[in-house]
Coordinates of C-alpha atoms and ligand atoms in Angstrom, one line a residue:
X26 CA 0.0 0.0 0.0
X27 CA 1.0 3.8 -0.1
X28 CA 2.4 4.9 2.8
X29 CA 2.0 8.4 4.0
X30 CA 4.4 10.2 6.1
X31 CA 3.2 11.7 9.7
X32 CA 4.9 15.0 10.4
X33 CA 4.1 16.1 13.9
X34 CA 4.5 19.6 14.4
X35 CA 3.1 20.1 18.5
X36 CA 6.1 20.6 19.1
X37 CA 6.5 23.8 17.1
X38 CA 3.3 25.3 15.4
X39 CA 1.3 23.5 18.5
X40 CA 3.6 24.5 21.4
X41 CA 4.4 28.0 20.0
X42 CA 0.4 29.1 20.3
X43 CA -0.3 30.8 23.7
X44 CA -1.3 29.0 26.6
X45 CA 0.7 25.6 25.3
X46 CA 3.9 26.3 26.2
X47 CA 6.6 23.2 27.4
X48 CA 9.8 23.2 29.0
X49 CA 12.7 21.1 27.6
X50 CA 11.2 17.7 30.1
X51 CA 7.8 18.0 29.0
X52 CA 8.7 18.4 25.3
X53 CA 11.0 15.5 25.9
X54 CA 8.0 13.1 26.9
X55 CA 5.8 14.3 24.2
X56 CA 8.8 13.4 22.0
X57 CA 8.9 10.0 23.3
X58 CA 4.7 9.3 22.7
X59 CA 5.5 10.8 19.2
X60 CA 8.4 8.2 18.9
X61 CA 6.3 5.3 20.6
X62 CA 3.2 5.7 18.1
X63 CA 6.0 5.5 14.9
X64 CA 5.4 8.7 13.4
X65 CA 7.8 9.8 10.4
X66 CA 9.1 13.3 11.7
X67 CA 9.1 15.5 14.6
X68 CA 9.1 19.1 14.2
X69 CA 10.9 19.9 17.7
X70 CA 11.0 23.3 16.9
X71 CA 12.4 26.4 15.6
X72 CA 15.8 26.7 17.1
X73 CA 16.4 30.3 16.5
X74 CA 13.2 31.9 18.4
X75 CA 14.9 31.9 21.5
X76 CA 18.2 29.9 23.3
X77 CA 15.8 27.4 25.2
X78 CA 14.1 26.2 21.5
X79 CA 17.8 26.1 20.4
X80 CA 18.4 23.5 23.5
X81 CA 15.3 21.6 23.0
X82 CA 15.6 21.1 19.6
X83 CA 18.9 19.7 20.0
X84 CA 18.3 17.7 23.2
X85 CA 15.2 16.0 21.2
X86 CA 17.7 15.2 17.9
X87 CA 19.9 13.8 20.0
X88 CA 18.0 11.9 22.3
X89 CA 15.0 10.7 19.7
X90 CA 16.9 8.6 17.4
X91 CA 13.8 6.5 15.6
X92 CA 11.7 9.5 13.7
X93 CA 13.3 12.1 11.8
X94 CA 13.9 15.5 13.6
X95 CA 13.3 18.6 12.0
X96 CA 13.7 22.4 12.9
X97 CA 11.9 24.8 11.2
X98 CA 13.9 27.6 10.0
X99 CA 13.0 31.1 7.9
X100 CA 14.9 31.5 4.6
X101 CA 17.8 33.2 6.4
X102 CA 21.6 31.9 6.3
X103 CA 21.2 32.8 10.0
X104 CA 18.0 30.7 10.4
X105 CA 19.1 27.7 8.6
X106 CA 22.2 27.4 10.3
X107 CA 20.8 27.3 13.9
X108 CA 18.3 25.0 12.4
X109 CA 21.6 23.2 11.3
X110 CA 23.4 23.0 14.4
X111 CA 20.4 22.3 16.3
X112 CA 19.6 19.2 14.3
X113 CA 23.0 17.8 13.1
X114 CA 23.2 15.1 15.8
X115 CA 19.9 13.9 14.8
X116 CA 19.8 9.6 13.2
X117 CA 18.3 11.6 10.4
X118 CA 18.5 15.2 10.7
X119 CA 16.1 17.8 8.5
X120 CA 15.9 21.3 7.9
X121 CA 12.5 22.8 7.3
X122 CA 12.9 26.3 5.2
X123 CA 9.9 28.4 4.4
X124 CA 8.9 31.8 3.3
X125 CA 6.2 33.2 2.4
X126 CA 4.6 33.4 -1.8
X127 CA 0.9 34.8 -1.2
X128 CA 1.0 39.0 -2.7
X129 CA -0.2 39.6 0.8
X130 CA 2.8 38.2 2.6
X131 CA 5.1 39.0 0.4
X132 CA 3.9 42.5 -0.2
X133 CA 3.3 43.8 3.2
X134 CA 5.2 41.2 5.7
X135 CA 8.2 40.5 3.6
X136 CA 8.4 43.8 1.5
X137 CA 9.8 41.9 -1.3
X138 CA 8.8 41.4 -4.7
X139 CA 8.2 38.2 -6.3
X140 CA 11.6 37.9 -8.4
X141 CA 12.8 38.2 -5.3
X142 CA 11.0 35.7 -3.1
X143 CA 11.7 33.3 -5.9
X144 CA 15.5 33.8 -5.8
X145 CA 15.7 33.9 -2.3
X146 CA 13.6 30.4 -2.2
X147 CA 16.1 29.0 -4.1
X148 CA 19.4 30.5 -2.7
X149 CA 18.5 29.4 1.0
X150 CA 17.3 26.4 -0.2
X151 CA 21.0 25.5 -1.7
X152 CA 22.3 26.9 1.4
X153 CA 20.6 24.5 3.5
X154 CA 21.3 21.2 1.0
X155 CA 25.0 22.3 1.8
X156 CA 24.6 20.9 5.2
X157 CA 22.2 18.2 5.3
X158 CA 20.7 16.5 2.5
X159 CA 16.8 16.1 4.3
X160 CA 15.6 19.3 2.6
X161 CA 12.4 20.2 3.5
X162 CA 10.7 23.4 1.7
X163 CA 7.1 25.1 2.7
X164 CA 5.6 28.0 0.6
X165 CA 4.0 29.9 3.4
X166 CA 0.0 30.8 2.6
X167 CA 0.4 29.0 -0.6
X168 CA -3.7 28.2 -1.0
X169 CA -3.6 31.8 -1.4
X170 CA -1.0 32.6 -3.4
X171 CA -0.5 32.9 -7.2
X172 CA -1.5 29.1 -8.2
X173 CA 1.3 30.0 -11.1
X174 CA 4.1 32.0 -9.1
X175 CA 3.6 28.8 -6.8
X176 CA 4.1 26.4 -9.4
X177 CA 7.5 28.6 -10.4
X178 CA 8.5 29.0 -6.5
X179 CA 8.3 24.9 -6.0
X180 CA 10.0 24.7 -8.8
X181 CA 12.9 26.2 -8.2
X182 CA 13.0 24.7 -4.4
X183 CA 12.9 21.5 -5.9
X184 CA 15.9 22.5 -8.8
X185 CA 17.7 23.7 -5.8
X186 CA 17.8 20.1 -3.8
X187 CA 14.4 20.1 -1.7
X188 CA 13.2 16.8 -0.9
X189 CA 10.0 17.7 0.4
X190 CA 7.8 20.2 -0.7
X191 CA 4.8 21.4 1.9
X192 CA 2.3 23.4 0.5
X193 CA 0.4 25.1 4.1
X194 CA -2.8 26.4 4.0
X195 CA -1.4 29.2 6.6
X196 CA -4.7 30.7 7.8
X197 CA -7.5 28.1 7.2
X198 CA -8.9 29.0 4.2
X199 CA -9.1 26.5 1.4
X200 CA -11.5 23.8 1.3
X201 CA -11.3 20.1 0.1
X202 CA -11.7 20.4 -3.1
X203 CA -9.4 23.3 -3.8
X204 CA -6.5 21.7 -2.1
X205 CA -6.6 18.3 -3.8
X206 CA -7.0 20.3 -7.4
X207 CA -4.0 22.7 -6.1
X208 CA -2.1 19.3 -5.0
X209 CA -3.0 17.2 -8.7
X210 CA -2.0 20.7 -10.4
X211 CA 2.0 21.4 -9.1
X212 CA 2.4 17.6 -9.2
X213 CA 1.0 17.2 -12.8
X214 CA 2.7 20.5 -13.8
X215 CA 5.8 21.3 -12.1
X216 CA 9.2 20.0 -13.5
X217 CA 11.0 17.4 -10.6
X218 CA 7.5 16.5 -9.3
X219 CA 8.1 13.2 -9.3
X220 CA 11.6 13.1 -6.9
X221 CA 10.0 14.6 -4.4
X222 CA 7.5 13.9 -1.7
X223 CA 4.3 16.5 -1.7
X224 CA 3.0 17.6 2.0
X225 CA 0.0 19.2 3.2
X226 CA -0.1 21.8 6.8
X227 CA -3.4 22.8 7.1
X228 CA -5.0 24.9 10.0
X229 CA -8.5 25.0 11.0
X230 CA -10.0 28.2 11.0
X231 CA -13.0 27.3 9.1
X232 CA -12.9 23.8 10.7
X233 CA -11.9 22.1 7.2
X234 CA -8.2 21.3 8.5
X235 CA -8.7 17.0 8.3
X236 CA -10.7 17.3 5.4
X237 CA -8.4 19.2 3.5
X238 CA -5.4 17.5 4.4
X239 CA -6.8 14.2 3.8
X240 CA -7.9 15.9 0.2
X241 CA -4.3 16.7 -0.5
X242 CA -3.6 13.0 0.2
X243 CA -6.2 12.2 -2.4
X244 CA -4.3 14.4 -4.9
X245 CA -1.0 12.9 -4.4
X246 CA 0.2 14.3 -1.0
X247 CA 2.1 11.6 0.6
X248 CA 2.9 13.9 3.9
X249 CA 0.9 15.6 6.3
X250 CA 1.8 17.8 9.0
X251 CA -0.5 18.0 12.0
X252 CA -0.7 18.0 16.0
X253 CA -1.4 15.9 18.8
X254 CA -4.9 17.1 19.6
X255 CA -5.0 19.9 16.7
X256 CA -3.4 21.7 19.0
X257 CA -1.4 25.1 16.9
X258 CA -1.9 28.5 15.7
X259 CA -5.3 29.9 16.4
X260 CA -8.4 27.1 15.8
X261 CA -4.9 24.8 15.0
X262 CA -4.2 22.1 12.8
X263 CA -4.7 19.0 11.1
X264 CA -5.1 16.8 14.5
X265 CA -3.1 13.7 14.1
X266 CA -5.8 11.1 15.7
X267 CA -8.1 12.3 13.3
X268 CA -6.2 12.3 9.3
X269 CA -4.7 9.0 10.6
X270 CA -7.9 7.1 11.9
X271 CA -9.5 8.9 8.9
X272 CA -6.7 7.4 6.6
X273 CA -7.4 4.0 8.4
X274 CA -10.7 3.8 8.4
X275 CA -11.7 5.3 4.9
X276 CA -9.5 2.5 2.7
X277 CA -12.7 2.3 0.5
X278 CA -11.3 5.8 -0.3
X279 CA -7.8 5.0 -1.2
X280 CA -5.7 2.3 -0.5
X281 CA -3.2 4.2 2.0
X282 CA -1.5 3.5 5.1
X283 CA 0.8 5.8 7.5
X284 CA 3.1 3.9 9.7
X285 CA 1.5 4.6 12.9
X286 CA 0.6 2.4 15.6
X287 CA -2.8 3.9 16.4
X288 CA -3.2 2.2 19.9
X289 CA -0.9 4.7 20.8
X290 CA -3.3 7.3 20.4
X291 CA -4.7 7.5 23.6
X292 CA -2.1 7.5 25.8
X293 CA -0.6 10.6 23.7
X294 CA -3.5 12.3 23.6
X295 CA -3.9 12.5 27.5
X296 CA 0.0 13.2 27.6
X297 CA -0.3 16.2 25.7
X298 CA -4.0 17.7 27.5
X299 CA -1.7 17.4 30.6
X300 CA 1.1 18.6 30.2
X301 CA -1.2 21.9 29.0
X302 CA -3.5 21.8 31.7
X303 CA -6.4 21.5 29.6
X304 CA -8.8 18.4 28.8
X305 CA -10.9 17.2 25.9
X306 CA -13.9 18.3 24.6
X307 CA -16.4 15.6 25.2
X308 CA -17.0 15.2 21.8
X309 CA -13.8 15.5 20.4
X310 CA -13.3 13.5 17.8
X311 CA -11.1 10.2 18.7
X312 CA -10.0 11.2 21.7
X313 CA -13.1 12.7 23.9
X314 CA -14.7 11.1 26.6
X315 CA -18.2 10.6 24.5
X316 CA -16.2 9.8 21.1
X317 CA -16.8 6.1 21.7
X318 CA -19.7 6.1 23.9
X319 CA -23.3 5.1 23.1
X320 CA -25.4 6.9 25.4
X321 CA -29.0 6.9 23.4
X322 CA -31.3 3.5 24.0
X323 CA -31.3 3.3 20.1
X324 CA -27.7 3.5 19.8
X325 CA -27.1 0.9 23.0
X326 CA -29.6 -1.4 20.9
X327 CA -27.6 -1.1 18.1
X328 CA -24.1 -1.8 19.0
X329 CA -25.2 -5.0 21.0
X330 CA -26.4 -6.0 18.0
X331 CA -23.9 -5.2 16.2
X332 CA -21.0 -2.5 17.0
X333 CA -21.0 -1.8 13.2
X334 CA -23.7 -0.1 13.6
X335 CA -22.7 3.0 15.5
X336 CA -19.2 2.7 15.4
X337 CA -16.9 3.1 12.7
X338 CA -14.1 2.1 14.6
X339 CA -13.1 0.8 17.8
X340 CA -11.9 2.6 21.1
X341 CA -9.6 -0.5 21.1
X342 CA -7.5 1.0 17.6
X343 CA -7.0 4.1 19.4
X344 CA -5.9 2.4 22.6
X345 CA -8.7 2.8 25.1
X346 CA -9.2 -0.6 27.1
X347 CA -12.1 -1.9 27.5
X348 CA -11.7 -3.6 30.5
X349 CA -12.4 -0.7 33.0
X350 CA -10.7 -2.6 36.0
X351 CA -11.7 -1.2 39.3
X352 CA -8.5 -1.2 41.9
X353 CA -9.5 -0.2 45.9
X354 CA -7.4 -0.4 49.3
X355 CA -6.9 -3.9 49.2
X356 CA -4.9 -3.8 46.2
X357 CA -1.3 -4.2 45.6
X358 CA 1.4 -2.8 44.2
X359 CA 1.3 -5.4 42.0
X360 CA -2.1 -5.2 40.5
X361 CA -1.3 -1.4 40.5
X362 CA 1.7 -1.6 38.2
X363 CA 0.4 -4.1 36.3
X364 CA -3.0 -2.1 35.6
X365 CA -0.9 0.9 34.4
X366 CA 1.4 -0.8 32.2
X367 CA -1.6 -2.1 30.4
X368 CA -2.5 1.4 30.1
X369 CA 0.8 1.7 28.4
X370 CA 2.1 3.6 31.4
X371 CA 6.2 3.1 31.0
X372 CA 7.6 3.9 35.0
X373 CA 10.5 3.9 36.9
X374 CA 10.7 2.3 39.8
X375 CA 11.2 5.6 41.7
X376 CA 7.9 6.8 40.0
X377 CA 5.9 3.6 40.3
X378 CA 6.6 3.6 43.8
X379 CA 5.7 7.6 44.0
X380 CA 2.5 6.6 42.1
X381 CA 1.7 3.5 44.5
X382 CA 1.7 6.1 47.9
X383 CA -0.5 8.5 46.0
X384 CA -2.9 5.7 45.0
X385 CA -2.7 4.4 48.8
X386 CA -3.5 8.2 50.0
X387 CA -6.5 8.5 47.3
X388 CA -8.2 4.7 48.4
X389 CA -8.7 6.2 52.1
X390 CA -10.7 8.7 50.3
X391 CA -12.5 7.0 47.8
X392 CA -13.6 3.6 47.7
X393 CA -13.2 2.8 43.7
X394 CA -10.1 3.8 41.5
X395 CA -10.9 3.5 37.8
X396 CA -8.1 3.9 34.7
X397 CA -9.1 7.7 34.9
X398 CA -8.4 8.4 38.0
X399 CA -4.8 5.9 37.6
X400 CA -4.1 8.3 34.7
X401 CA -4.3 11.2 36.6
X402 CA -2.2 10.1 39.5
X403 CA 0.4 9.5 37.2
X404 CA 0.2 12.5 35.3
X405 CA 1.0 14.1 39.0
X406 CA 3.7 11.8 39.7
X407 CA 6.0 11.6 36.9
X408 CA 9.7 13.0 36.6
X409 CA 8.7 15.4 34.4
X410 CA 6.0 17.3 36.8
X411 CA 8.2 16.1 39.9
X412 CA 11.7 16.8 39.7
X413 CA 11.0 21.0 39.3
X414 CA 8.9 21.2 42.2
X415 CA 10.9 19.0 44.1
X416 CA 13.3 22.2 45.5
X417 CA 10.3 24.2 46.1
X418 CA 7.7 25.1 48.6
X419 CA 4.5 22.0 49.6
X420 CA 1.8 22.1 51.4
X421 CA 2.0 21.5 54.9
X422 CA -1.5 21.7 56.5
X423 CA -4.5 24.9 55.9
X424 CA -7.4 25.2 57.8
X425 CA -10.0 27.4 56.4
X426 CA -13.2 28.9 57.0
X427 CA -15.7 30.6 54.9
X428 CA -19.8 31.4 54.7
X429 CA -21.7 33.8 52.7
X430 CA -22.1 36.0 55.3
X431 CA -18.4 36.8 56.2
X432 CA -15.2 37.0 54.8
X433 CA -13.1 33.8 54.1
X434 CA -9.8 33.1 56.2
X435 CA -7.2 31.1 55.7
X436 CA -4.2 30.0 57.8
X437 CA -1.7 28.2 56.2
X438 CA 1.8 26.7 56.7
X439 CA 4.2 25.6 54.3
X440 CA 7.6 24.2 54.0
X441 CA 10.7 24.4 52.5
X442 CA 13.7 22.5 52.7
X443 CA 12.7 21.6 56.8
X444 CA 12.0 24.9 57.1
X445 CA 8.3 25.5 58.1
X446 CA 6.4 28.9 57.5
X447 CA 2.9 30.3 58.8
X448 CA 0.5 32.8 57.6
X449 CA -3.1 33.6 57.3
X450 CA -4.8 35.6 54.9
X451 CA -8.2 36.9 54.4
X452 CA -10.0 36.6 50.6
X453 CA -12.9 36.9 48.1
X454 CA -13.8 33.3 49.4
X455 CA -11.4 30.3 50.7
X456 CA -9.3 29.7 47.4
X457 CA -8.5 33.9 47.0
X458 CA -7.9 33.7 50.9
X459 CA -5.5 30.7 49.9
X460 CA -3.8 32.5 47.3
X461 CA -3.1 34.9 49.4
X462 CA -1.6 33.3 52.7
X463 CA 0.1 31.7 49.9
X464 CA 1.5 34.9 48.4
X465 CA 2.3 36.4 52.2
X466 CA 4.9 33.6 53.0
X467 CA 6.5 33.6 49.5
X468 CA 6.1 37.2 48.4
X469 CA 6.4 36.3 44.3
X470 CA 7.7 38.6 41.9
X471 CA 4.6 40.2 39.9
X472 CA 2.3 38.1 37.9
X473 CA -0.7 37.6 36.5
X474 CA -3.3 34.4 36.3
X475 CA -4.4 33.3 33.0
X476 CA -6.6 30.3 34.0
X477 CA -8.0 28.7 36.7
X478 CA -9.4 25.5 35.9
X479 CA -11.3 22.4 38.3
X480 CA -12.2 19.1 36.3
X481 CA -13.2 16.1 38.1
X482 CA -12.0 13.1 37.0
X483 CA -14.2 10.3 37.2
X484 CA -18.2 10.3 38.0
X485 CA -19.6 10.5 41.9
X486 CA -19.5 12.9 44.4
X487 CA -15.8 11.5 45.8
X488 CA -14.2 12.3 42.6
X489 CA -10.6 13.1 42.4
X490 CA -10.7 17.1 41.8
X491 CA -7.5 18.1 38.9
X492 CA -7.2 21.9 39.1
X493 CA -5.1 24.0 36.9
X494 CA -3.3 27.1 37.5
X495 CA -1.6 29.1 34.8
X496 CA 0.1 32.5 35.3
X497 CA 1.6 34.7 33.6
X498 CA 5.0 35.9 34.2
X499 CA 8.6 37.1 31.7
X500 CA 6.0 37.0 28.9
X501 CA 5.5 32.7 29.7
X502 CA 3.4 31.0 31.0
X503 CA 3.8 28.9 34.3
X504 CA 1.4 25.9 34.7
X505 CA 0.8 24.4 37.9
X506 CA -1.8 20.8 38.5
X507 CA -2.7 19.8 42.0
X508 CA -5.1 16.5 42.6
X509 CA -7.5 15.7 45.5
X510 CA -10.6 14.6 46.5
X511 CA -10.2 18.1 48.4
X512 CA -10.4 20.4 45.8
X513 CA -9.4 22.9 48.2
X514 CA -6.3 20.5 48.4
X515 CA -6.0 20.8 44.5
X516 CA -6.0 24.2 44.7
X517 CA -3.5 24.8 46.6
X518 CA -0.8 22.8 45.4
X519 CA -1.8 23.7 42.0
X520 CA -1.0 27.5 42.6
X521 CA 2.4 26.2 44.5
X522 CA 3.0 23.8 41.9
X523 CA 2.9 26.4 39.3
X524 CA 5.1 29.5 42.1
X525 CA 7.7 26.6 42.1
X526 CA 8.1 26.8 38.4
X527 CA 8.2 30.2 38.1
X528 CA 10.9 30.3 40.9
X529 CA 12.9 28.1 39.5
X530 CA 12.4 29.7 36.2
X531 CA 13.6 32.9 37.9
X532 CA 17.1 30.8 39.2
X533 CA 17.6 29.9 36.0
X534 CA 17.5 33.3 34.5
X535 CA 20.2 34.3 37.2
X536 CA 22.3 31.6 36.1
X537 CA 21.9 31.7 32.1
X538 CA 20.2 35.6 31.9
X539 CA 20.2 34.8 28.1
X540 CA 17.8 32.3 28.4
X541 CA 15.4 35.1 29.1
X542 CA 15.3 36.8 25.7
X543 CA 11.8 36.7 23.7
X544 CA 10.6 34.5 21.9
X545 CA 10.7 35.0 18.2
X546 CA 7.5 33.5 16.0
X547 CA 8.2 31.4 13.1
X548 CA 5.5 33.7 11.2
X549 CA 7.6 37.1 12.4
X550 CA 9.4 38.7 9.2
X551 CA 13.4 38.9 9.6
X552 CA 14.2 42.7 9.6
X553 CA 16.6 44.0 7.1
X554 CA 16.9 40.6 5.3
Ligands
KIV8 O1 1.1 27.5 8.7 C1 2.2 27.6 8.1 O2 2.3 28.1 7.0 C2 3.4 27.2 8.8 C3 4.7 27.1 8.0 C4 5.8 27.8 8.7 C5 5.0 25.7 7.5 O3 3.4 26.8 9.9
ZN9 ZN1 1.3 26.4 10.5

């Protein structure tokens, strides 16, 4: 069968859209899943917005060695060779050039005409084959550029040693049956065509981002670049659960396969909502908490007849299990680790071990622990969420009190390496009062909150509480998660969770002040060149 290639790009156009931020741990373990499920490429980045992409970029090429690693890179000598350096230790290292052939872009971002675009295209693109001979070369907004000028642009990317050419639909626009004509016309009419592979990026603003790739695919595209989630600029882009299931499941369509192991889905899925503080949609497609279930008496009639009817694929291929095993007090570390590696949980000892006390502490709470609730305690007691806040301020015991008839108190105490510290605080109810005991023993520097967020778990009233802090601080974004029954509990160490980041964040800033510059975007023009 034809295979088509899976370029995942959450690490670049989906972490650099606000509010989805990593650091260089979390975009390591998202790196990993993307490894894990088999997919083709891995956009880590785009080394030169700032000296941490630089690092991560290069930590992932260097760490990852069974996908391809890419960095994106403008069509700059200076661009290309940070992209360069960033991905030369890679097992198979790319460099991703773009720039920009719509009038719009080129007239009023770039400031260039099209001659010039076009030999600038083909000069950076030689520039870049001089290093590394994975070429890859995007014409940014090219669904609404000149279809002609476009054919001219690919042309000379491809004369000038591109191996991959990636025609984005940079703000959402096309639909299906424009991008597979677009895709059929440079293939059928551009000299070179056939030596190289044809891509699809596609964002969602008008909601048509899977259909369109998946339309390019039909037209010859035998890459598509999407996101964990459809997380990216704006509405995002092509989700990855989606163009792959969709490629899987439509084979009627075309006979095409991509290389991923879908049971993987899942377990990247919920990775990814984590590490960003946010959760699902319900009825997201693949990976929402109603995408599989069959709630309506018609529906439930149907799929015990037979699950062909309702169900055009199976939660199974995407890796939810459908043995919902319920663990409680009485079970052991044994059942527990055995449970979450059949969730496709991969631990250290250290961490199963963290996990296990947490799960002990949560049974004298609640009498049933499902796979959601297992997720979740994991999600809290990984490396990656653990290690940072390890050096930083916990919880040692609050008390509150609160009524709607008087103003809420709380006294708090933390501690810090032994150390213990009091305060109380008065608030705008018990989780401002909180806050603010909070804020009296560790007097921050400045910042804002962007979200505050409570999600329970599982269903019944003793539900594990996951809250979600995010502020705002040196133009980032620190996210904090705390999980209880007590969603007082979560509150708190949420809020800490996400001051120990920022603290550290702080440290590291003394240490490496570089580290601090801002951030460039991949879509910002490069001044004077
Ligand atoms: O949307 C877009 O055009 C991009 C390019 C830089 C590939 O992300
Ligand atoms: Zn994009």
């Amino acid at each position: 069968m034809d295979r088509v290639r899976i370029f995942d790009t959450t690490l670049r156009d989906g972490e650099q859209s606000p509010g989805c931020s990593m650091n260089l741990r979390e975009k390591i373990e998202v790196a990993r899943c993307l490894e894990k499920m088999h997919v083709d490429i891995i956009e880590a980045g785009f080394a030169i917005a700032s000296p941490g992409d630089f690092e991560s970029v290069k930590t992932i090429a260097e760490t990852i060695r069974g996908c391809t690693i890419a960095s994106l890179a403008r069509s700059t000598e200076k661009d290309i060779e940070t992209a360069w350096e960033a991905v030369k230790g890679a097992a198979d290292p790319r460099i991703h050039v773009f720039i920009a052939t719509s009038s719009l872009h080129m007239e009023y971002k770039l400031k260039k005409s099209p001659e010039e675009v076009l030999e600038q295209a083909g000069a950076m693109v030689a520039f870049a084959k001089k290093r590394c001979s994975n070429i890859e070369f995007s014409a940014e907004d090219a669904t609404r550029s000149d279809p002609e000028f476009l054919k001219k642009v690919v042309e000379v990317a491809i004369a000038s040693g591109a191996t991959t050419i990636n025609i984005p639909d940079t703000v959402g626009y096309t639909t299906p049956e424009e991008m597979r004509t677009l895709i059929e016309d440079i293939r059928g009419n551009v000299k070179g065509a056939e030596d190289v592979v044809f891509s699809v990026h596609c964002h969602n603003d008008l909601g048509m981002a899977t259909a369109n790739a998946l339309a390019g695919v039909l037209g010859g595209a035998r890459q598509v670049e999407c996101t964990i989630n459809g997380l990216g600029e704006r509405a995002g882009n092509t989700s990855l659960e989606e163009i792959v299931m969709a490629i899987k499941t439509r084979q009627d369509l075309a006979e095409l396969t991509t290389g991923i192991d879908t049971t993987q889905i899942h377990r990247a899925s919920q990775t990814v909502y984590n590490i960003i503080g946010q959760t699902a949609p319900l009825n997201k497609p693949i990976v929402g908490r109603n995408a599989f279930a069959h709630e309506s008496g018609i529906h439930q009639h149907g799929v015990l007849a037979n699950k062909k009817t309702y169900e055009i694929m199976t939660p199974e291929s995407v890796g939810i299990k459908a043995n919902n095993m319920v663990l409680g007090k009485h079970s052991g570390r044994h059942a527990v680790g055995q449970r979450l590696e059949e969730l496709g949980f991969t631990l250290s000892q250290e961490e199963l071990d963290r996990c296990f006390e947490e799960f002990k502490l949560v049974c004298d709470k609640k009498k049933e622990i499902k796979d959601a609730d297992l997720e979740a305690i994991v999600t809290h007691n990984t490396n990656i969420v653990f290690e940072e806040e390890e050096a930083g301020y916990k919880l040692d015991w609050f008390q509150m009190s609160t009524s709607n008839f008087t103003t809420a108190t709380c006294t708090i105490s933390l501690e810090k390496d032994g150390e213990k510290m009091e305060d109380v605080a008065l608030g705008d109810g018990p989780i401002d009062a909180a806050y603010n005991a909070i804020d009296e023993i560790i007097q921050p520097s400045e910042h804002s909150f962007d979200i505050f967020n409570i999600h329970s778990i599982s269903e019944g009233k003793d539900t594990l509480g996951d809250v979600t802090v995010k502020v705002n601080a040196y133009d980032r974004t620190f996210t904090g998660r705390g999980l209880s029954t007590d969603i007082m509990e979560a509150s708190i160490n949420a809020y800490l969770k996400a001051l120990n980041r920022m603290i550290s964040y702080e440290k590291k800033m003394e240490n490496a002040p570089d580290s601090g510059k801002t951030r460039i975007k991949a879509t910002e023009a490069v001044n004077g060149e």
